[in-house]
Structures are given as C-alpha cells and as structure tokens.
C-alpha cells in the first residue's frame, strides 16, 4: 500500500484575460450601437473607435482603443496587452494609413502613421499615452521583448484644425 490516492496537478487558468476580452467586445458593441452616446468614457479613460481596412480581406474593421491627445493628433498604443505580436489594427494601418475615427459622436477621416521605438518622438509620445492610461502601457512593455510602437492619427480636412476638449 502506498499512502493514499495519486495526486493530479490541476492548473488553474486565470479567467481575467477572458473576462477582459469579453468586456472590451461589449464596450465596442455599446459604443457602436449607441452611435457614440455611450462608450467614450465607459472604461474610465477616453476611448475612440478606429476604422481600418483589413490588409488581407479589404473589409472595414473597427477597434475600440484608448487614446491620448498630442495637440490635434490622437495617440494610440499598439500594445496588444503585452503580447509578442502586434495587434491586427496596427498591421492594417501599415498596409493602408487612411483611417476613420469616431470620438464620442464625432466622426472624421484621418491619416495614421506608426511611430517605432527608434523614432525620436517615441519617448515623448509614449509618456503622454502612458500617463493617460494610468501607466498600464509600461506594465505591458515588461511582458514582451517587442518594442511597443505607437500609432498617431492626424485628422484630415476641415476637422484638422478644430480644438478638442480634454
């Protein structure tokens, strides 16, 4: 007789990641369905809807993203929650920089550019974005060896010079 039943190791997978993804999908759904009436500040930080063209499909894609402002430009962080690969929306922007942005109920077209860690403006923009999201992006950067790039969206046309509320 050996001393009792065999033990099986059980690995508990945190549900936080699954719950976070479900909440983010719900947030985007509410933002879109309410036409921006609900969702801009639903998560405690400011968020926008970024419309890109799928690099393979050519279909319109929408992503709800937290943003910071740099003058009239919107600064987005392509963190992908600290995963080792970029988010699909960043790859779409690289393939076609013409984007659509919805901030609350305001919709506008813009041009996006990827700002990598080697860009002299990256550190300044990173500080703005990180400060605007309670230093979350610094934590994401510790999870990956991939230098997390930023995406700066500059509004096109007549909306480009309009002041924005903070």
XYZ file of N, CA and C in Angstrom:
498
model
N 0.822 -1.161 0.000
C 0.000 0.000 0.000
C 0.879 1.242 0.000
N 0.525 2.186 -0.784
C 1.383 3.374 -0.915
C 0.883 4.534 -0.111
N 0.281 4.931 0.516
C -0.020 6.132 1.276
C -1.132 7.003 0.734
N -2.018 6.543 -0.074
C -3.123 7.383 -0.498
C -3.283 7.446 -1.997
N -4.318 8.146 -2.431
C -4.593 8.236 -3.861
C -3.544 9.081 -4.582
N -3.379 8.792 -5.834
C -2.442 9.565 -6.659
C -2.978 10.986 -6.807
N -2.079 11.920 -6.787
C -2.478 13.321 -6.920
C -2.303 13.778 -8.361
N -3.273 14.507 -8.815
C -3.217 15.081 -10.153
C -3.020 16.574 -10.009
N -2.054 17.089 -10.745
C -1.831 18.529 -10.717
C -2.884 19.214 -11.561
N -3.540 20.192 -10.970
C -4.540 20.964 -11.683
C -4.001 22.371 -11.867
N -3.996 22.816 -13.099
C -3.529 24.168 -13.395
C -4.754 25.050 -13.575
N -4.852 26.062 -12.762
C -5.966 26.993 -12.855
C -5.546 28.136 -13.767
N -6.295 28.301 -14.827
C -6.009 29.371 -15.783
C -6.814 30.588 -15.375
N -6.149 31.727 -15.184
C -6.891 32.924 -14.783
C -7.938 33.308 -15.822
N -9.122 33.588 -15.340
C -10.215 33.973 -16.227
C -10.190 35.461 -16.520
N -9.292 36.190 -15.884
C -9.265 37.648 -16.053
C -9.091 38.047 -17.508
N -8.213 37.372 -18.236
C -7.992 37.702 -19.641
C -9.228 37.474 -20.484
N -9.918 36.378 -20.227
C -11.145 36.069 -20.960
C -12.213 37.105 -20.641
N -12.357 37.419 -19.369
C -13.353 38.415 -18.965
C -13.034 39.782 -19.545
N -11.756 40.139 -19.566
C -11.368 41.435 -20.126
C -11.709 41.512 -21.610
N -11.413 40.454 -22.358
C -11.733 40.447 -23.787
C -13.240 40.553 -24.009
N -14.023 39.844 -23.196
C -15.479 39.920 -23.331
C -15.979 41.326 -23.015
N -15.422 41.955 -21.984
C -15.827 43.311 -21.651
C -15.468 44.283 -22.769
N -14.273 44.136 -23.336
C -13.847 45.036 -24.408
C -14.740 44.884 -25.644
N -15.133 43.652 -25.957
C -16.065 43.443 -27.072
C -17.408 44.096 -26.778
N -17.877 43.942 -25.542
C -19.141 44.552 -25.142
C -19.053 46.080 -25.215
N -17.939 46.630 -24.729
C -17.724 48.078 -24.778
C -17.799 48.583 -26.215
N -17.105 47.909 -27.123
C -17.120 48.328 -28.528
C -18.532 48.212 -29.097
N -19.232 47.151 -28.772
C -20.593 46.953 -29.263
C -21.494 48.099 -28.805
N -21.409 48.471 -27.527
C -22.227 49.570 -26.991
C -21.845 50.880 -27.658
N -20.561 51.141 -27.804
C -20.068 52.373 -28.431
C -20.644 52.499 -29.847
N -20.563 51.415 -30.609
C -21.057 51.453 -31.987
C -22.574 51.573 -32.046
N -23.283 50.762 -31.272
C -24.745 50.742 -31.335
C -25.384 52.023 -30.819
N -24.709 52.705 -29.895
C -25.262 53.954 -29.361
C -24.825 55.157 -30.194
N -24.088 54.904 -31.278
C -23.578 55.974 -32.150
C -22.729 56.976 -31.371
N -22.012 56.480 -30.369
C -21.101 57.321 -29.603
C -21.713 57.996 -28.395
N -23.012 57.824 -28.181
C -23.640 58.420 -26.987
C -23.080 57.779 -25.719
N -22.780 56.491 -25.793
C -22.217 55.753 -24.658
C -20.933 55.099 -25.145
N -19.902 55.152 -24.351
C -18.677 54.437 -24.695
C -17.417 55.263 -24.693
N -17.520 56.566 -24.897
C -16.309 57.386 -24.948
C -15.529 57.327 -23.635
N -16.227 57.326 -22.522
C -15.573 57.254 -21.210
C -16.074 56.066 -20.379
N -16.551 55.057 -21.028
C -17.146 53.919 -20.330
C -16.142 53.156 -19.470
N -14.907 53.122 -19.851
C -13.895 52.355 -19.128
C -13.114 53.208 -18.137
N -13.514 54.440 -17.919
C -12.778 55.317 -17.007
C -11.680 56.109 -17.694
N -11.394 55.774 -18.920
C -10.438 56.523 -19.737
C -11.137 56.842 -21.049
N -10.548 57.742 -21.812
C -11.162 58.116 -23.089
C -10.845 57.060 -24.144
N -11.863 56.702 -24.908
C -11.637 55.738 -25.978
C -12.284 56.226 -27.265
N -11.785 55.709 -28.357
C -12.312 56.037 -29.676
C -12.524 54.747 -30.446
N -13.214 54.868 -31.554
C -13.353 53.753 -32.480
C -12.473 54.045 -33.686
N -11.574 53.136 -33.980
C -10.672 53.275 -35.115
C -11.149 52.361 -36.225
N -11.429 52.941 -37.384
C -11.832 52.164 -38.555
C -10.669 52.007 -39.506
N -10.326 50.765 -39.801
C -9.230 50.471 -40.728
C -9.762 49.568 -41.833
N -8.961 49.406 -42.872
C -9.275 48.472 -43.941
C -8.423 47.235 -43.737
N -9.070 46.076 -43.685
C -8.343 44.820 -43.490
C -7.297 44.621 -44.570
N -6.087 44.348 -44.159
C -4.973 44.240 -45.110
C -5.114 43.050 -46.048
N -5.783 41.998 -45.617
C -5.987 40.827 -46.481
C -7.381 40.799 -47.094
N -8.375 41.123 -46.272
C -9.771 40.993 -46.720
C -10.262 42.215 -47.483
N -9.699 43.386 -47.193
C -10.193 44.619 -47.782
C -11.482 45.106 -47.127
N -11.943 44.388 -46.101
C -13.169 44.766 -45.393
C -12.876 45.806 -44.320
N -13.898 46.586 -43.974
C -13.757 47.590 -42.927
C -13.722 46.893 -41.569
N -12.788 47.287 -40.733
C -12.618 46.728 -39.392
C -12.699 47.875 -38.393
N -13.237 47.600 -37.216
C -13.351 48.624 -36.175
C -12.752 48.099 -34.895
N -11.987 48.951 -34.219
C -11.382 48.609 -32.936
C -11.632 49.744 -31.956
N -12.097 49.417 -30.766
C -12.224 50.407 -29.700
C -10.876 50.487 -28.998
N -10.325 51.694 -28.908
C -8.977 51.876 -28.364
C -8.930 53.080 -27.442
N -8.107 52.976 -26.433
C -7.840 54.110 -25.556
C -6.903 55.047 -26.305
N -7.104 56.349 -26.114
C -6.263 57.316 -26.818
C -5.793 58.413 -25.869
N -4.757 59.095 -26.324
C -4.275 60.315 -25.675
C -4.200 61.363 -26.781
N -4.176 62.612 -26.386
C -4.079 63.698 -27.363
C -2.696 64.319 -27.345
N -2.200 64.598 -28.527
C -0.980 65.372 -28.714
C -1.354 66.493 -29.665
N -1.781 67.611 -29.111
C -2.326 68.684 -29.938
C -3.622 68.216 -30.558
N -3.671 68.172 -31.890
C -4.865 67.703 -32.593
C -4.766 66.243 -33.006
N -3.643 65.616 -32.719
C -3.433 64.223 -33.100
C -3.883 63.280 -31.995
N -4.367 62.106 -32.410
C -4.741 61.044 -31.483
C -3.574 60.064 -31.409
N -3.149 59.739 -30.193
C -2.038 58.818 -29.985
C -2.603 57.503 -29.463
N -2.321 56.430 -30.177
C -2.782 55.090 -29.825
C -1.571 54.213 -29.556
N -1.700 53.276 -28.649
C -0.599 52.383 -28.316
C -0.919 50.993 -28.857
N -0.030 50.471 -29.681
C -0.229 49.159 -30.297
C 0.335 48.067 -29.388
N -0.153 48.030 -28.148
C 0.398 47.135 -27.135
C -0.058 45.697 -27.271
N -1.288 45.483 -27.733
C -1.876 44.148 -27.803
C -1.767 43.450 -26.447
N -1.985 44.209 -25.385
C -1.966 43.709 -23.996
C -0.629 43.084 -23.610
N 0.449 43.491 -24.271
C 1.769 42.974 -23.941
C 2.110 41.655 -24.611
N 1.326 41.248 -25.585
C 1.632 40.016 -26.310
C 2.827 40.237 -27.234
N 3.419 39.171 -27.701
C 4.632 39.238 -28.508
C 4.420 39.597 -29.963
N 3.196 39.880 -30.356
C 2.924 40.249 -31.748
C 2.016 41.473 -31.770
N 2.094 42.252 -32.850
C 1.296 43.478 -32.918
C -0.192 43.170 -33.103
N -1.047 44.108 -32.716
C -2.483 43.915 -32.958
C -2.780 44.017 -34.452
N -3.853 43.375 -34.866
C -4.235 43.376 -36.291
C -4.465 44.788 -36.806
N -5.019 45.661 -35.967
C -5.308 47.020 -36.438
C -4.028 47.762 -36.808
N -2.921 47.483 -36.112
C -1.650 48.122 -36.466
C -1.190 47.639 -37.839
N -1.293 46.350 -38.091
C -0.896 45.812 -39.392
C -1.778 46.387 -40.500
N -3.058 46.590 -40.207
C -3.954 47.205 -41.187
C -3.533 48.639 -41.489
N -3.143 49.380 -40.464
C -2.689 50.770 -40.642
C -1.410 50.813 -41.474
N -0.516 49.866 -41.233
C 0.718 49.828 -42.013
C 0.424 49.577 -43.494
N -0.580 48.764 -43.774
C -0.943 48.455 -45.156
C -1.718 49.592 -45.818
N -2.537 50.311 -45.025
C -3.337 51.418 -45.559
C -3.531 52.453 -44.447
N -2.811 53.566 -44.508
C -2.858 54.554 -43.421
C -4.120 55.412 -43.385
N -5.003 55.270 -44.356
C -6.247 56.051 -44.368
C -7.242 55.393 -43.422
N -7.605 56.120 -42.358
C -8.451 55.553 -41.310
C -9.652 56.450 -41.053
N -10.592 55.904 -40.307
C -11.734 56.670 -39.814
C -11.692 56.604 -38.300
N -12.062 57.706 -37.671
C -12.040 57.783 -36.215
C -13.394 58.292 -35.749
N -13.896 57.670 -34.690
C -15.081 58.189 -34.023
C -14.709 58.429 -32.572
N -14.872 59.688 -32.153
C -14.621 60.074 -30.768
C -15.946 60.586 -30.230
N -16.529 59.833 -29.312
C -17.893 60.085 -28.862
C -18.789 60.049 -30.103
N -19.503 61.131 -30.406
C -20.380 61.133 -31.585
C -19.717 61.743 -32.810
N -18.531 62.258 -32.650
C -17.830 62.936 -33.743
C -17.064 61.933 -34.607
N -17.278 61.993 -35.903
C -16.616 61.092 -36.852
C -15.762 61.894 -37.816
N -14.571 61.392 -38.099
C -13.699 62.080 -39.044
C -12.738 61.105 -39.688
N -12.224 61.509 -40.811
C -11.204 60.734 -41.520
C -9.839 61.202 -41.050
N -8.863 60.335 -41.161
C -7.524 60.706 -40.745
C -6.471 59.869 -41.447
N -5.240 60.251 -41.207
C -4.094 59.513 -41.716
C -3.282 59.058 -40.516
N -2.963 57.766 -40.512
C -2.238 57.181 -39.383
C -0.791 56.915 -39.772
N 0.085 57.052 -38.795
C 1.488 56.688 -39.007
C 1.984 55.947 -37.788
N 2.780 54.931 -38.027
C 3.352 54.127 -36.943
C 4.630 54.797 -36.472
N 4.749 54.962 -35.168
C 5.935 55.559 -34.562
C 6.630 54.460 -33.762
N 7.784 54.018 -34.265
C 8.523 52.938 -33.612
C 9.445 53.494 -32.536
N 10.004 52.597 -31.753
C 10.892 52.993 -30.657
C 12.126 53.733 -31.153
N 12.511 53.534 -32.408
C 13.692 54.221 -32.936
C 13.382 55.659 -33.372
N 12.126 56.016 -33.426
C 11.716 57.374 -33.808
C 12.021 58.325 -32.653
N 12.639 59.481 -32.916
C 12.978 60.410 -31.834
C 11.753 60.915 -31.059
N 10.577 60.873 -31.647
C 9.360 61.357 -30.994
C 8.686 60.291 -30.113
N 9.158 59.050 -30.198
C 8.506 57.944 -29.489
C 8.461 58.167 -27.978
N 9.580 58.534 -27.370
C 9.632 58.675 -25.907
C 8.642 59.731 -25.410
N 8.567 60.859 -26.099
C 7.639 61.913 -25.696
C 6.191 61.446 -25.827
N 5.870 60.819 -26.951
C 4.510 60.339 -27.170
C 4.156 59.194 -26.226
N 5.131 58.330 -25.951
C 4.920 57.216 -25.016
C 4.548 57.755 -23.640
N 5.243 58.779 -23.191
C 4.942 59.376 -21.876
C 3.519 59.939 -21.848
N 3.110 60.590 -22.915
C 1.747 61.146 -22.986
C 0.721 60.023 -22.927
N 0.913 58.990 -23.728
C -0.044 57.883 -23.785
C -0.078 57.093 -22.482
N 1.077 56.833 -21.920
C 1.157 56.046 -20.695
C 0.518 56.792 -19.523
N 0.785 58.084 -19.444
C 0.204 58.913 -18.381
C -1.326 58.933 -18.508
N -1.822 58.964 -19.731
C -3.254 58.998 -19.970
C -3.958 57.684 -19.684
N -3.206 56.616 -19.462
C -3.810 55.310 -19.186
C -3.249 54.693 -17.909
N -2.984 55.540 -16.925
C -2.589 55.085 -15.581
C -1.361 54.163 -15.602
N -0.406 54.444 -16.462
C 0.857 53.701 -16.584
C 0.681 52.232 -16.969
N -0.444 51.887 -17.553
C -0.700 50.495 -17.955
C 0.262 50.029 -19.047
N 0.619 50.924 -19.951
C 1.456 50.502 -21.070
C 2.868 50.150 -20.621
N 3.357 50.792 -19.582
C 4.670 50.424 -19.045
C 4.641 48.977 -18.569
N 3.536 48.573 -17.940
C 3.397 47.181 -17.494
C 3.331 46.245 -18.699
N 2.617 46.638 -19.743
C 2.544 45.805 -20.947
C 3.925 45.632 -21.559
N 4.732 46.701 -21.560
C 6.062 46.611 -22.162
C 6.933 45.597 -21.432
N 6.732 45.435 -20.118
C 7.534 44.455 -19.372
C 7.170 43.013 -19.739
N 6.008 42.794 -20.352
C 5.556 41.443 -20.704
C 6.105 40.955 -22.040
N 6.682 41.853 -22.819
C 7.117 41.459 -24.158
C 8.495 42.034 -24.474
N 9.222 41.321 -25.320
C 10.513 41.849 -25.778
C 10.316 42.733 -27.011
N 9.118 42.709 -27.558
C 8.794 43.533 -28.730
C 8.668 44.988 -28.291
N 9.455 45.901 -28.866
C 9.250 47.312 -28.539
C 7.860 47.735 -29.023
N 7.041 48.217 -28.116
C 5.663 48.550 -28.464
C 5.625 49.874 -29.216
N 5.116 49.854 -30.437
C 5.026 51.103 -31.204
C 3.766 51.888 -30.863
N 3.741 53.101 -31.319
C 2.577 53.968 -31.187
C 2.030 54.216 -32.584
N 0.766 54.576 -32.654
C 0.171 54.983 -33.911
C -0.430 56.362 -33.679
N -0.017 57.303 -34.501
C -0.514 58.670 -34.399
C -1.471 58.907 -35.556
N -2.696 59.312 -35.210
C -3.707 59.594 -36.226
C -3.878 61.111 -36.311
N -3.623 61.651 -37.490
C -3.810 63.074 -37.752
C -5.095 63.234 -38.554
N -6.067 63.997 -38.010
C -7.319 64.201 -38.744
C -7.070 64.902 -40.074
N -7.842 64.502 -41.091
C -7.782 65.109 -42.423
C -8.798 66.229 -42.528
N -8.626 67.065 -43.528
C -9.642 68.019 -43.940
C -9.993 69.089 -42.930
N -11.259 69.544 -42.987
C -11.676 70.704 -42.207
C -11.652 70.488 -40.701
N -11.646 69.240 -40.246
C -11.643 68.982 -38.810
C -10.249 69.080 -38.206
N -9.233 69.094 -39.040
C -7.855 69.010 -38.556
C -7.484 70.146 -37.610
N -7.977 71.334 -37.834
C -7.583 72.467 -37.004
C -8.512 72.783 -35.862
N -9.588 72.027 -35.692
C -10.560 72.351 -34.642
C -10.024 71.974 -33.264
N -10.285 72.795 -32.277
C -9.834 72.438 -30.930
C -10.659 71.272 -30.392
N -10.060 70.487 -29.511
C -10.728 69.357 -28.899
C -10.790 69.557 -27.394
N -11.869 69.094 -26.809
C -11.969 69.121 -25.354
C -11.103 68.055 -24.750
N -10.592 68.321 -23.596
C -9.737 67.335 -22.926
C -10.517 66.702 -21.867
